Short mmCIF file of C-alpha atoms and ligand atoms in Angstrom, two decimals:
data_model
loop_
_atom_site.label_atom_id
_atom_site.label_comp_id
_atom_site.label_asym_id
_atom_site.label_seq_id
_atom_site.Cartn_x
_atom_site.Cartn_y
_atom_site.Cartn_z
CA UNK D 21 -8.75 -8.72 -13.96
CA UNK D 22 -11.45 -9.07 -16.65
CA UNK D 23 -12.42 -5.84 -18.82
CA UNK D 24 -15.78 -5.28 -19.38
CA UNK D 25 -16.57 -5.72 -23.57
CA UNK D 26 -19.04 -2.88 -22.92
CA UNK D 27 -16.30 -0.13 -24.40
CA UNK D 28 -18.28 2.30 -25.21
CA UNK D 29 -19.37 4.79 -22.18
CA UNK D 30 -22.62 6.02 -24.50
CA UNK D 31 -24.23 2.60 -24.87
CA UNK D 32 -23.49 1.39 -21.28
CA UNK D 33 -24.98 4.88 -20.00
CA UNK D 34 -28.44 4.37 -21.73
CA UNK D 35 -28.54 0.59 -21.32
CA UNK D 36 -28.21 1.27 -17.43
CA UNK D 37 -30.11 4.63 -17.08
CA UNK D 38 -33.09 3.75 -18.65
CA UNK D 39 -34.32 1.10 -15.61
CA UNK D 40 -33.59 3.69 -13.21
CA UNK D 41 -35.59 6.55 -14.94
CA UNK D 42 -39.70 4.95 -13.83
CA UNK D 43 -38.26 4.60 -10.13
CA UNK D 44 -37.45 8.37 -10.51
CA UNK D 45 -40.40 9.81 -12.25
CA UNK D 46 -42.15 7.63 -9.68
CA UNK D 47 -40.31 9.30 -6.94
CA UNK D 48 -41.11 13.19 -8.55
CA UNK D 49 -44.48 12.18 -8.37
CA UNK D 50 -44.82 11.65 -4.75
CA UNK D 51 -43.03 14.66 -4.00
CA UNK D 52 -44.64 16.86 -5.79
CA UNK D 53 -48.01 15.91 -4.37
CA UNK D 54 -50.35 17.88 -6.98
CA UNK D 55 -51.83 14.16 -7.63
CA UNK D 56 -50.74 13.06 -10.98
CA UNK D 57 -48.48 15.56 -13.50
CA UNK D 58 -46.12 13.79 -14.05
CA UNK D 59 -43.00 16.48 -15.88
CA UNK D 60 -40.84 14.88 -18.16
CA UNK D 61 -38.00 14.75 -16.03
CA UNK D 62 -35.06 16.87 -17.04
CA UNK D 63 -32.38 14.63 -18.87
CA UNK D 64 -29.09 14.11 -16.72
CA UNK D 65 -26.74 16.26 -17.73
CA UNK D 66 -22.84 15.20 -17.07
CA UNK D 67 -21.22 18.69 -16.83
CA UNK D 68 -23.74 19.37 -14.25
CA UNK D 69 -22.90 16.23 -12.88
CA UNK D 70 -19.37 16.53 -12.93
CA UNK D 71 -19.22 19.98 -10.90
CA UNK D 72 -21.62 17.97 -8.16
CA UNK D 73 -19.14 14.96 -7.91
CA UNK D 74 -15.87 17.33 -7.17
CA UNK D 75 -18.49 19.42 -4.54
CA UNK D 76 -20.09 16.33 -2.72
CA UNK D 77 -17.43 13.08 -3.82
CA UNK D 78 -14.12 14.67 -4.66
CA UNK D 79 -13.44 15.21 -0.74
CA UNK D 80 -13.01 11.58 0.08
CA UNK D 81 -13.10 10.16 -3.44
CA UNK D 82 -9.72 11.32 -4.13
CA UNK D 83 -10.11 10.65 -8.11
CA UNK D 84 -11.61 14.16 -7.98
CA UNK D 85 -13.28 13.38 -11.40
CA UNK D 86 -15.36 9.65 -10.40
CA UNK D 87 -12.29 8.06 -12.14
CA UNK D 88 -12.50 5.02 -9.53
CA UNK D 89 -16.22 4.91 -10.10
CA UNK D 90 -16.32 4.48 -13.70
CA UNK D 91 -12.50 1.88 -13.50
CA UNK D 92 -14.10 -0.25 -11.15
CA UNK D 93 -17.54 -0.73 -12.78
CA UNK D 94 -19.70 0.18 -10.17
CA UNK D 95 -23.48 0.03 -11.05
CA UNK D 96 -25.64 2.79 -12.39
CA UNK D 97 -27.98 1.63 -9.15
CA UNK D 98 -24.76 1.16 -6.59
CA UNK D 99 -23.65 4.86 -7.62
CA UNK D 100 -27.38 6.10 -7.01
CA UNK D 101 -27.54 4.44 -3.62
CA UNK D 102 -24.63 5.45 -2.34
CA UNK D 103 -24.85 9.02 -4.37
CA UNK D 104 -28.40 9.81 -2.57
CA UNK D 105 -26.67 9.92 0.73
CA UNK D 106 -25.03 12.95 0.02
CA UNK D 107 -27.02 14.88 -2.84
CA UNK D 108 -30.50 15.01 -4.55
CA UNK D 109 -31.59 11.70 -6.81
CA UNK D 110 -31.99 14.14 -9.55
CA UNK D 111 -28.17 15.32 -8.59
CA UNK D 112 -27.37 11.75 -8.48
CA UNK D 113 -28.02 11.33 -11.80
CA UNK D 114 -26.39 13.73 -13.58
CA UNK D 115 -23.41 11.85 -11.52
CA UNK D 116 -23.90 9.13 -12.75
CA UNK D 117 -24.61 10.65 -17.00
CA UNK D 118 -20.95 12.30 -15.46
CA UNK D 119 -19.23 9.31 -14.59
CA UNK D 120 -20.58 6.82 -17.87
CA UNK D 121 -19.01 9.79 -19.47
CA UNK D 122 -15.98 9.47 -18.77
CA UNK D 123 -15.25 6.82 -20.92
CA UNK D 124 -13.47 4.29 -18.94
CA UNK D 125 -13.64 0.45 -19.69
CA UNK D 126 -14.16 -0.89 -16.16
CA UNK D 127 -12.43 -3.82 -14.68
CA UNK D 128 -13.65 -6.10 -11.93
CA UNK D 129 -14.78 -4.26 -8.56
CA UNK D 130 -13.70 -6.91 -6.44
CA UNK D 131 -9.95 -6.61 -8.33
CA UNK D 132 -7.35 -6.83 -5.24
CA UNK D 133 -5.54 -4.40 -7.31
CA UNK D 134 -1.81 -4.69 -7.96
CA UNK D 135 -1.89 -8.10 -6.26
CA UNK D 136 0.94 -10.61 -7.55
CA UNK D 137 -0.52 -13.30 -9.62
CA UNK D 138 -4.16 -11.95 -9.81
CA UNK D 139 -5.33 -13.75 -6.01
CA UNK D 140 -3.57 -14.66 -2.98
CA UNK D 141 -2.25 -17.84 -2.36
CA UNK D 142 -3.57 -19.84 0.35
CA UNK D 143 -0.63 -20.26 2.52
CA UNK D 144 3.25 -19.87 3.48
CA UNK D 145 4.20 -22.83 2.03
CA UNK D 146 2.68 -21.87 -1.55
CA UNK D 147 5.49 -19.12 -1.07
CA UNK D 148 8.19 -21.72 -0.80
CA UNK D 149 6.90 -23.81 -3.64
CA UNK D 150 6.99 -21.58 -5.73
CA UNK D 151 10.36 -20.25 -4.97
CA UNK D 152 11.95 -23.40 -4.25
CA UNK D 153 9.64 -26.53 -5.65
CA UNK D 154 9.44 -27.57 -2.04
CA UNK D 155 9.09 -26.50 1.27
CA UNK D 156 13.16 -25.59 2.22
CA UNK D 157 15.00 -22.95 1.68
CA UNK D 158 18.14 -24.20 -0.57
CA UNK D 159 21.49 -24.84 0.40
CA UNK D 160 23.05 -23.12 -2.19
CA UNK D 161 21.21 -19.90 -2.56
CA UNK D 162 23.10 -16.59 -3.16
CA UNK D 163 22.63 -13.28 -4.04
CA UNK D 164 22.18 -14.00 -7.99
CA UNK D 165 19.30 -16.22 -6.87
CA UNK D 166 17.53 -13.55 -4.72
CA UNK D 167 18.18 -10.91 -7.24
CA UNK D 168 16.13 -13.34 -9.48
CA UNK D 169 13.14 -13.48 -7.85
CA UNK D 170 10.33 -10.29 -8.88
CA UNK D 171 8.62 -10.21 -5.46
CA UNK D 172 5.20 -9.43 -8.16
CA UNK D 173 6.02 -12.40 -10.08
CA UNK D 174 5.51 -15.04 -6.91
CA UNK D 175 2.24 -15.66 -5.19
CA UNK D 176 1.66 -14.15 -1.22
CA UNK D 177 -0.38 -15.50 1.00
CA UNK D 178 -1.39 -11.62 2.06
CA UNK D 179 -4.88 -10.48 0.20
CA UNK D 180 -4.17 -7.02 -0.88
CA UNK D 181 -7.17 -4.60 -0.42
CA UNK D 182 -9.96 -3.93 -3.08
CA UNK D 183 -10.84 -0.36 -3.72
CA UNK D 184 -13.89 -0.03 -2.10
CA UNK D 185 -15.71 -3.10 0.60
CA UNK D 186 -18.67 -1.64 2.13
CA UNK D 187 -18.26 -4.23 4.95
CA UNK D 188 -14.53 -3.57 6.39
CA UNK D 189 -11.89 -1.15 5.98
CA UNK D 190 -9.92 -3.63 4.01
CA UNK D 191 -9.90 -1.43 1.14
CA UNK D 192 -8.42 1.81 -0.50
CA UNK D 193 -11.57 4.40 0.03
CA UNK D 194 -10.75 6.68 3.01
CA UNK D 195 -13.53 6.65 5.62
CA UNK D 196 -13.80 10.40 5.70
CA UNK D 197 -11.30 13.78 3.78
CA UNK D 198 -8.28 14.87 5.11
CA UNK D 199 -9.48 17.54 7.65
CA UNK D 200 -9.40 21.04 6.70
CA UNK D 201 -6.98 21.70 9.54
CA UNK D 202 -4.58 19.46 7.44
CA UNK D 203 -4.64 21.14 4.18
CA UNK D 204 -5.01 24.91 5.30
CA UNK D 205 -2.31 23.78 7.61
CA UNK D 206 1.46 25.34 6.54
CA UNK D 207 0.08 28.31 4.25
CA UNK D 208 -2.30 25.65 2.48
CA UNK D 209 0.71 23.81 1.28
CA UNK D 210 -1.79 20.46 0.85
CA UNK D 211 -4.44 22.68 -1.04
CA UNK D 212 -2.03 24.12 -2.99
CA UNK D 213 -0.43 20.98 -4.51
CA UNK D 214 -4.01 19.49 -4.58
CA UNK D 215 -5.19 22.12 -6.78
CA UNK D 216 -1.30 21.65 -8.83
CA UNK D 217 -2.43 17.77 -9.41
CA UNK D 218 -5.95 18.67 -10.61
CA UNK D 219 -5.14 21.35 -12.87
CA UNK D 220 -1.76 19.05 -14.46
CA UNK D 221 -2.42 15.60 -13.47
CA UNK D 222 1.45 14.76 -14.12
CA UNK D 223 3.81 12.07 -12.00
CA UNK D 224 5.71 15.40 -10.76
CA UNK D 225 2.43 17.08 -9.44
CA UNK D 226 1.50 13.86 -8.22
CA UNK D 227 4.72 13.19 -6.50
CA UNK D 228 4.32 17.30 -5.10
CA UNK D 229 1.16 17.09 -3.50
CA UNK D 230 1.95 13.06 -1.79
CA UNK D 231 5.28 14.71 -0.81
CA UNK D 232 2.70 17.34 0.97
CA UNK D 233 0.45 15.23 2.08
CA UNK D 234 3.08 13.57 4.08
CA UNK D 235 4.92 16.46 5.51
CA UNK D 236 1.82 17.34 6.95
CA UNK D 237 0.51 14.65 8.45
CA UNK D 238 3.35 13.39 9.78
CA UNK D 239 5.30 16.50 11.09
CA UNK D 240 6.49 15.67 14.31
CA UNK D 241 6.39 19.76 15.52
CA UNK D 242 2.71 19.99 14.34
CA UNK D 243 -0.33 19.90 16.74
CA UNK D 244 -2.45 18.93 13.71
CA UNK D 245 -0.72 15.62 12.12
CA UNK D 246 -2.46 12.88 13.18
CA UNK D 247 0.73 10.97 12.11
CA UNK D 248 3.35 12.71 14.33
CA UNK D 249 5.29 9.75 16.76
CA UNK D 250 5.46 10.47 20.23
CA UNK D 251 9.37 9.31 21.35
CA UNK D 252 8.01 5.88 22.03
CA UNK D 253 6.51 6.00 18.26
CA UNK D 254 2.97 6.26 18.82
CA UNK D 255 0.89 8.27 17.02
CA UNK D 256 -1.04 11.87 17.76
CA UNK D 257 -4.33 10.10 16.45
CA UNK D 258 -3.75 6.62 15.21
CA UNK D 259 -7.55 6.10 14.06
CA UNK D 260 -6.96 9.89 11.75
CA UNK D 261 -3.86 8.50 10.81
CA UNK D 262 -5.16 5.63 9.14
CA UNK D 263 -7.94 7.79 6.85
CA UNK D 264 -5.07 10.08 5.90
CA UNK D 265 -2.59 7.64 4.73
CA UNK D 266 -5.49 6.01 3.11
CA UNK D 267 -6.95 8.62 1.27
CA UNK D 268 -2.76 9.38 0.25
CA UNK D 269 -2.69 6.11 -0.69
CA UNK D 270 -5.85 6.58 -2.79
CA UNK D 271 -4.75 9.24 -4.59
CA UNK D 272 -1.37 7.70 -6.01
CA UNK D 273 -3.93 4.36 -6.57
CA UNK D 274 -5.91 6.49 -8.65
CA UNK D 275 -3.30 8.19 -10.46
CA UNK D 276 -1.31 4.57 -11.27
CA UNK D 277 -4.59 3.04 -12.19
CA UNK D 278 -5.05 5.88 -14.68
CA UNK D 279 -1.78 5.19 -16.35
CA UNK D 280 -2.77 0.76 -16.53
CA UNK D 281 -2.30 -1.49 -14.39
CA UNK D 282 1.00 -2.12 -14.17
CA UNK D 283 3.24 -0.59 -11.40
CA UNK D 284 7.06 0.85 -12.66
CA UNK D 285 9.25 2.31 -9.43
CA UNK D 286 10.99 4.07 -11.55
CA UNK D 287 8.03 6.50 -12.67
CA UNK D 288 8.66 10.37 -10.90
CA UNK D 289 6.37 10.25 -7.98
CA UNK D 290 6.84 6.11 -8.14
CA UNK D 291 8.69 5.96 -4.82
CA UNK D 292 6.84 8.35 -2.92
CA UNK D 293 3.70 6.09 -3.89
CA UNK D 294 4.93 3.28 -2.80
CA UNK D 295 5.82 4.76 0.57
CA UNK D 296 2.30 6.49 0.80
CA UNK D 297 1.39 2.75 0.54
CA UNK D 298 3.58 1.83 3.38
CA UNK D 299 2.98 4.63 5.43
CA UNK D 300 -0.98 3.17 5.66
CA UNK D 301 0.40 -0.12 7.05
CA UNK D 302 2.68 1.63 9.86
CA UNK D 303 -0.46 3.62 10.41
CA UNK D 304 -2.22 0.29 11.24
CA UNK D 305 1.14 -1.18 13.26
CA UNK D 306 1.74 2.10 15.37
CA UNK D 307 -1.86 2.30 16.35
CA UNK D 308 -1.76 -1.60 17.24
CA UNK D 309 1.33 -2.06 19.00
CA UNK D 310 2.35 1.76 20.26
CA UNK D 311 -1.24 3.15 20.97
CA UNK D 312 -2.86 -0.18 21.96
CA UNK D 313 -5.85 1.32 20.30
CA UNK D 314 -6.15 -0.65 16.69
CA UNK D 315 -8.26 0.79 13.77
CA UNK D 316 -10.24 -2.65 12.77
CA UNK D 317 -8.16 -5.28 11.33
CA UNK D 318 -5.19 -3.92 12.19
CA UNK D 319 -3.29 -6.93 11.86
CA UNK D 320 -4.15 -7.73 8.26
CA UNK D 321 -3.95 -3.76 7.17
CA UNK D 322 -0.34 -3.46 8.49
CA UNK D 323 0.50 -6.37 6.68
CA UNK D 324 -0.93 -6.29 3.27
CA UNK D 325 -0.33 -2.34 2.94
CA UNK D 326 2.97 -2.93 3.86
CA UNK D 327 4.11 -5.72 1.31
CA UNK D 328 2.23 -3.71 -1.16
CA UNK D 329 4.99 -0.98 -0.53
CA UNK D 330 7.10 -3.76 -0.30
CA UNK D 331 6.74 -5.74 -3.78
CA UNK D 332 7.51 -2.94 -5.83
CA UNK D 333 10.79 -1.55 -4.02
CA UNK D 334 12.32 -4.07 -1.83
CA UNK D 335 15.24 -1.92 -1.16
CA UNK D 336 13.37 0.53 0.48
CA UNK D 337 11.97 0.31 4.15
CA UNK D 338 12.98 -1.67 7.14
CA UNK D 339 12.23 -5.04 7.00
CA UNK D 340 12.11 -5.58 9.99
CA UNK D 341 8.29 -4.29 10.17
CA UNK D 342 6.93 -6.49 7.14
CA UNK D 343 8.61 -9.63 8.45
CA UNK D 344 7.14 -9.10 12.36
CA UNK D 345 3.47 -8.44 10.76
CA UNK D 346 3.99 -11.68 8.31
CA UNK D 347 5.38 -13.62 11.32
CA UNK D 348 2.22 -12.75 13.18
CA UNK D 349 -0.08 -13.42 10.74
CA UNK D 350 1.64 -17.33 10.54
CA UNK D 351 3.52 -16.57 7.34
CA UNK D 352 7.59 -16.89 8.33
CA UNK D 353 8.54 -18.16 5.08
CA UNK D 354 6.95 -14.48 3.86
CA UNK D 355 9.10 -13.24 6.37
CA UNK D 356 12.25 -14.67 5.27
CA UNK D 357 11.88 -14.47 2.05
CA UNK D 358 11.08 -10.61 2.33
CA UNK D 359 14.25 -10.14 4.60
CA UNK D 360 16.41 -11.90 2.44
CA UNK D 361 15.36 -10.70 -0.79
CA UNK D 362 15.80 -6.81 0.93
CA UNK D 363 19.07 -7.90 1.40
CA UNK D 364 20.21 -8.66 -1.46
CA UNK D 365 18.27 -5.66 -3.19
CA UNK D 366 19.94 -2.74 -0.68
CA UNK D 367 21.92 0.07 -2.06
CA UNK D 368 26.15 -0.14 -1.35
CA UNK D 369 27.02 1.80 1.50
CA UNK D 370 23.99 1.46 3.58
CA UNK D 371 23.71 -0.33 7.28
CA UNK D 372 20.34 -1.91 6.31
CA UNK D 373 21.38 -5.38 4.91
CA UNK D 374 22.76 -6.27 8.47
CA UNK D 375 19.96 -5.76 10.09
CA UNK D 376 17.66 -7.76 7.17
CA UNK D 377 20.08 -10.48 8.41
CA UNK D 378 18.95 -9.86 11.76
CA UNK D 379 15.52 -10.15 10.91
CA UNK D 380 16.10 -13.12 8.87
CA UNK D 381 17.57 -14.83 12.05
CA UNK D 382 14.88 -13.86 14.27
CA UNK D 383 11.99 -14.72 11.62
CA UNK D 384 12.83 -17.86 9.54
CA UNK D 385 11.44 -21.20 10.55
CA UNK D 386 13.86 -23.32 12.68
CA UNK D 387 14.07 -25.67 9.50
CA UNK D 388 14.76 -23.10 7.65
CA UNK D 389 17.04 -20.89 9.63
CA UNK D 390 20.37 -22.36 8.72
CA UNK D 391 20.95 -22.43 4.88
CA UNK D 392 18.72 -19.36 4.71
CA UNK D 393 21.49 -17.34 7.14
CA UNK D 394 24.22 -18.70 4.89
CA UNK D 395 22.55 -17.14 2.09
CA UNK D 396 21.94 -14.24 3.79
CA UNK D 397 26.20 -14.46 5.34
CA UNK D 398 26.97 -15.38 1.27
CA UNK D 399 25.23 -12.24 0.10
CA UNK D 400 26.91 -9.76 2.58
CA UNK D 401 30.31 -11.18 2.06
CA UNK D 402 29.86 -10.41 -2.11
CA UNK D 403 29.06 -6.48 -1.02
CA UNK D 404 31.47 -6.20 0.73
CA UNK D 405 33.92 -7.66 -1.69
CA UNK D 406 32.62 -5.37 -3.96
CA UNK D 407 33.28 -2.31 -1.43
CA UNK D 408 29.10 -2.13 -0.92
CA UNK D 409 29.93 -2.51 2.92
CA UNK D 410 28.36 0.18 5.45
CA UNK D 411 30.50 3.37 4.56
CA UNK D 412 30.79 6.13 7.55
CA UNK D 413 31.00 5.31 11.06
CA UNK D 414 27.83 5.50 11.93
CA UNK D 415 26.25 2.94 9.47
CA UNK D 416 29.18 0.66 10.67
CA UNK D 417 27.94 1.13 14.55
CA UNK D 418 24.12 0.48 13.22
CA UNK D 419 25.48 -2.30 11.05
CA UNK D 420 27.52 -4.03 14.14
CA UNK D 421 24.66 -3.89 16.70
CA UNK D 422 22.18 -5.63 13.85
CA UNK D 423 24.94 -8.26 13.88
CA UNK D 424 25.34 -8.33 17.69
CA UNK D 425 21.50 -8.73 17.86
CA UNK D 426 22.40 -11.58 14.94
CA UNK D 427 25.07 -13.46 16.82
CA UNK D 428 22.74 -13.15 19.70
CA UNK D 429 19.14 -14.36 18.28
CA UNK D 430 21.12 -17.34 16.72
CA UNK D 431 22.75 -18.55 20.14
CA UNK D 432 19.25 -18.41 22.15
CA UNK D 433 17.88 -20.83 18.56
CA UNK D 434 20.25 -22.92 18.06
CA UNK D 435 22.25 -22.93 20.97
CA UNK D 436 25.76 -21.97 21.09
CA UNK D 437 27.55 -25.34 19.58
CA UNK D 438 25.27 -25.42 17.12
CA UNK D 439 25.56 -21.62 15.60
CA UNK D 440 29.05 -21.67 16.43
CA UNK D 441 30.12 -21.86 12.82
CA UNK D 442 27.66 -19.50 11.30
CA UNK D 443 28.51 -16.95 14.47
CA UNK D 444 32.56 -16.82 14.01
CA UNK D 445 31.61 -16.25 9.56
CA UNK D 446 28.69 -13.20 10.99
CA UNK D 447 32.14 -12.08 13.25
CA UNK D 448 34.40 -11.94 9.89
CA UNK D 449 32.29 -9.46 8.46
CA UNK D 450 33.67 -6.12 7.92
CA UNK D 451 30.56 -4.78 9.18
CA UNK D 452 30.96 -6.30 11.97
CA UNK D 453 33.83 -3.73 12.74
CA UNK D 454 32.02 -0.80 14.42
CA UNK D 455 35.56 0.85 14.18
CA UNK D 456 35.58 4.30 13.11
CA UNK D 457 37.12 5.98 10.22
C1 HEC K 506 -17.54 11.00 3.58
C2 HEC K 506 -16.77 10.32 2.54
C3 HEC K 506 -17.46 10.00 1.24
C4 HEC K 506 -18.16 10.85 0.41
C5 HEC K 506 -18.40 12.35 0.59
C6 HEC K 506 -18.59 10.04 -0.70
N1 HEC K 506 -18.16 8.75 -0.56
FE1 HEC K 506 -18.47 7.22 -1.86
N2 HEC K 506 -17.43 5.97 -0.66
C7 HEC K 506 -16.86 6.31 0.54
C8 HEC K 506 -16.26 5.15 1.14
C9 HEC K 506 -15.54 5.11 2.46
C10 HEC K 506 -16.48 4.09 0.26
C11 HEC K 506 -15.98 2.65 0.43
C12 HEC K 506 -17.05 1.74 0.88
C13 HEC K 506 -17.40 1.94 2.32
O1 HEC K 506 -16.52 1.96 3.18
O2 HEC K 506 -18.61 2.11 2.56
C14 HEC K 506 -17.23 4.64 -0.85
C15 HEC K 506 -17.67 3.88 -1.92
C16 HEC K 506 -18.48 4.35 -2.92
C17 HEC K 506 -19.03 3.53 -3.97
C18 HEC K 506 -18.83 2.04 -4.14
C19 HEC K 506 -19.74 1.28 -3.21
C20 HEC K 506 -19.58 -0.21 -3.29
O3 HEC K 506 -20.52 -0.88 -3.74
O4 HEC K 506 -18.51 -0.71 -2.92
C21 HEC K 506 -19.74 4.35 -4.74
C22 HEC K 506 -20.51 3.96 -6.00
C23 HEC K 506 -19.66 5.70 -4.20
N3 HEC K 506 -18.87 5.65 -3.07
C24 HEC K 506 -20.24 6.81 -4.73
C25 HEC K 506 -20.18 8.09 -4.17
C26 HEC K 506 -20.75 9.27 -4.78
C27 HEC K 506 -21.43 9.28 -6.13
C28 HEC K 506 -20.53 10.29 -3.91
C29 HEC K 506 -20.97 11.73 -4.04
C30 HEC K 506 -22.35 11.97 -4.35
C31 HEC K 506 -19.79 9.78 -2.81
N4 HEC K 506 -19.60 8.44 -2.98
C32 HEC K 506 -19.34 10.55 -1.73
C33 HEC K 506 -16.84 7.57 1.12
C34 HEC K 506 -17.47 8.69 0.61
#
């Protein structure tokens, strides 16, 4: 996370446009082909370069203004190489007089942004020592101990992506703009709250045109949303999918990144990012495990988009998703820890803690399994004294059958002497009482 010293946009423009500026007249030269006038070349001009980046960048640079350009410190030369494939070099450089106008004071490229601690720990275990001191989950954990824990103040073992990496799709930058199907789609609902956010950048126009974004792409009744789930979830277009979420994601990235670094759920529009986040990880699952036809690194998308979504707002989103892409990528202690800690972080009334049990009991190691259900059993029971228990009929059905699959996950790992104890305190729960009202 280190800030360039260069502040000031002016000086770093001229320091890094003069170099380029032989290469160029060079370059007029040869084209020309009258054998030797060589014009002053016309000095880059950033309004002109400005109106080029929103006509030839904005469409998968969701910034719209070069704002990720200019935060992440790419070079004067990087922007011209990449800027030549889709305009003129003398286009290129007003671009770039543009985007070393904008005044930004860059921070690192490579900057995994938003991820806890600055890098990602090396492996599950850092998890638990940092948690715990040691590699086992405590006896004596309850809820106060979970509640404790800011899942951005511990270090995961899960790389988060960088905003742009020419090499993979491990990043933020979209491969390609949402189709034009997508945002004429609806009476141009997508346009229309694009245009909102550019003319107001604000967390309410923001929140608008993700909140379009997502109708859109996921609409189930749609023959355009590459999002939309078949009955046996898979998606329309799982390979579309992914460039929409990601270019969603992009533009609440951009729009946080604006406001500094730091994340705050309870900004308007703060949810919604966080599931646009999300959404970019199921993306990557669906198309893995539904469609059977991955985007690349699907594994390691699903599972750092989705604790990204995760860290900030750990009472939102099934856990069981997170914790089956952790366990896969060898991290159970992740996977505990993040089923556990949703737990404890649920809103009263809801079904969802149950089945974050469940998942806790189907994901934790086998040394850790025991204490870390009694934690889990501890955390319930205090809801529920509380009157936080599941509160219709419905949530107590949903709420029973996580317990069921619970009572039945524990018997096949422990056998049925040895869960016996923890089974009859799961049975005691009043969510275990599918009765109706
Ligand atoms: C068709 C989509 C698309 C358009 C249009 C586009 N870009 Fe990009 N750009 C990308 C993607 C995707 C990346 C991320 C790196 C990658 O996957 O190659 C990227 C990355 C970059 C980078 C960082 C490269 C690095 O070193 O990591 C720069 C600089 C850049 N673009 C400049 C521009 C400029 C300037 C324009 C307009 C003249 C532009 N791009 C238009 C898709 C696009």
């Amino acid at each position: 996370m280190t800030v360039d010293p260069v502040a000031d946009p002016r000086r770093r423009s001229t320091r890094l446009l003069v170099p380029l500026l032989p290469a160029v007249l060079l370059f007029a030269g040869c084209g020309d082909g009258d054998g030797g006038t060589l014009l002053p070349p016309e000095l880059p001009d950033p309004a002109r370069g400005e109106v080029a980046f929103i006509q030839s960048c904005g469409g998968c640079h969701s910034s719209h203004d070069g704002f990720d350009l200019a935060h992440f410190g790419f070079a004067d030369s990087t922007v011209l190489r990449r800027a030549v494939a889709h305009v003129d070099t003398s286009t290129a450089l007003d671009i770039i007089a543009h985007i070393n106008d904008l005044g930004v004071s860059p921070v690192a490229r490579d900057l995994r942004i938003f991820q806890p601690m600055g890098d990602p720990a090396s492996g599950d275990v850092d998890l638990a020592t940092a948690l715990f001191g040691r590699d086992a989950w405590p006896d004596d954990w309850g809820e106060a101990d979970l509640l404790e824990v800011d899942p951005v103040a511990v270090p995961w073992a899960v790389a988060f992506p960088v905003w742009s990496d020419e090499e993979s799709n491990l990043d933020w930058m979209p491969d390609r703009p949402p189709p034009d199907v997508l945002l004429d789609t609806r009476g141009g609902l997508v346009r229309g709250a694009l245009a909102g956010y550019t003319a107001a950048p604000t967390d309410d126009n923001l929140d608008r045109a993700l909140l379009a974004l997502r109708l859109v792409s996921h609409d189930r009744t749609s023959p355009v949303a590459p999002c939309a789930q078949t009955d046996d979830g898979a998606l329309a277009d799982p390979a579309e999918c992914f460039e929409v979420t990601r270019w969603t994601a992009s533009l609440a990235g951009q729009h946080v990144l604006r406001e500094g670094l730091s994340f705050d759920g309870e900004v308007a529009g703060g949810t919604r990012a966080q599931d646009a986040f999300w959404d970019v990880g199921q993306a990557a699952r669906r198309g893995l495990v539904k469609n059977r036809t991955p985007v690349d690194h699907a594994e390691d998308n699903w599972v750092s988009w989705m604790v990204l979504g995760w860290v900030f707002a750990p009472e939102n989103h099934a856990s069981g998703y997170t914790a089956s892409g952790l366990a896969r990528a060898g991290l159970p202690r992740h996977a505990t820890f993040v089923a556990l800690r949703s737990l404890a972080a649920r809103r009263p009334g809801v079904h969802q803690p149950y089945s974050d049990l469940r998942t806790a009991a189907v994901r934790a190691p086998m040394g850790w399994l025991e204490p870390a259900m009694y934690t889990g059993l501890r955390t319930l029971e205090a809801r529920e004294a509380r009157g936080e228990g599941p509160n219709s009929a419905l949530r107590r059905e949903e709420a029973a059958e996580a317990l069921e699959g619970a009572i039945v996950t524990l018997q096949r790992r422990m056998g049925l002497l040895g869960s016996a104890s923890l089974v009859s305190r799961i049975r005691d729960l009043e969510g275990f009482d599918a009765g109706g009202e």
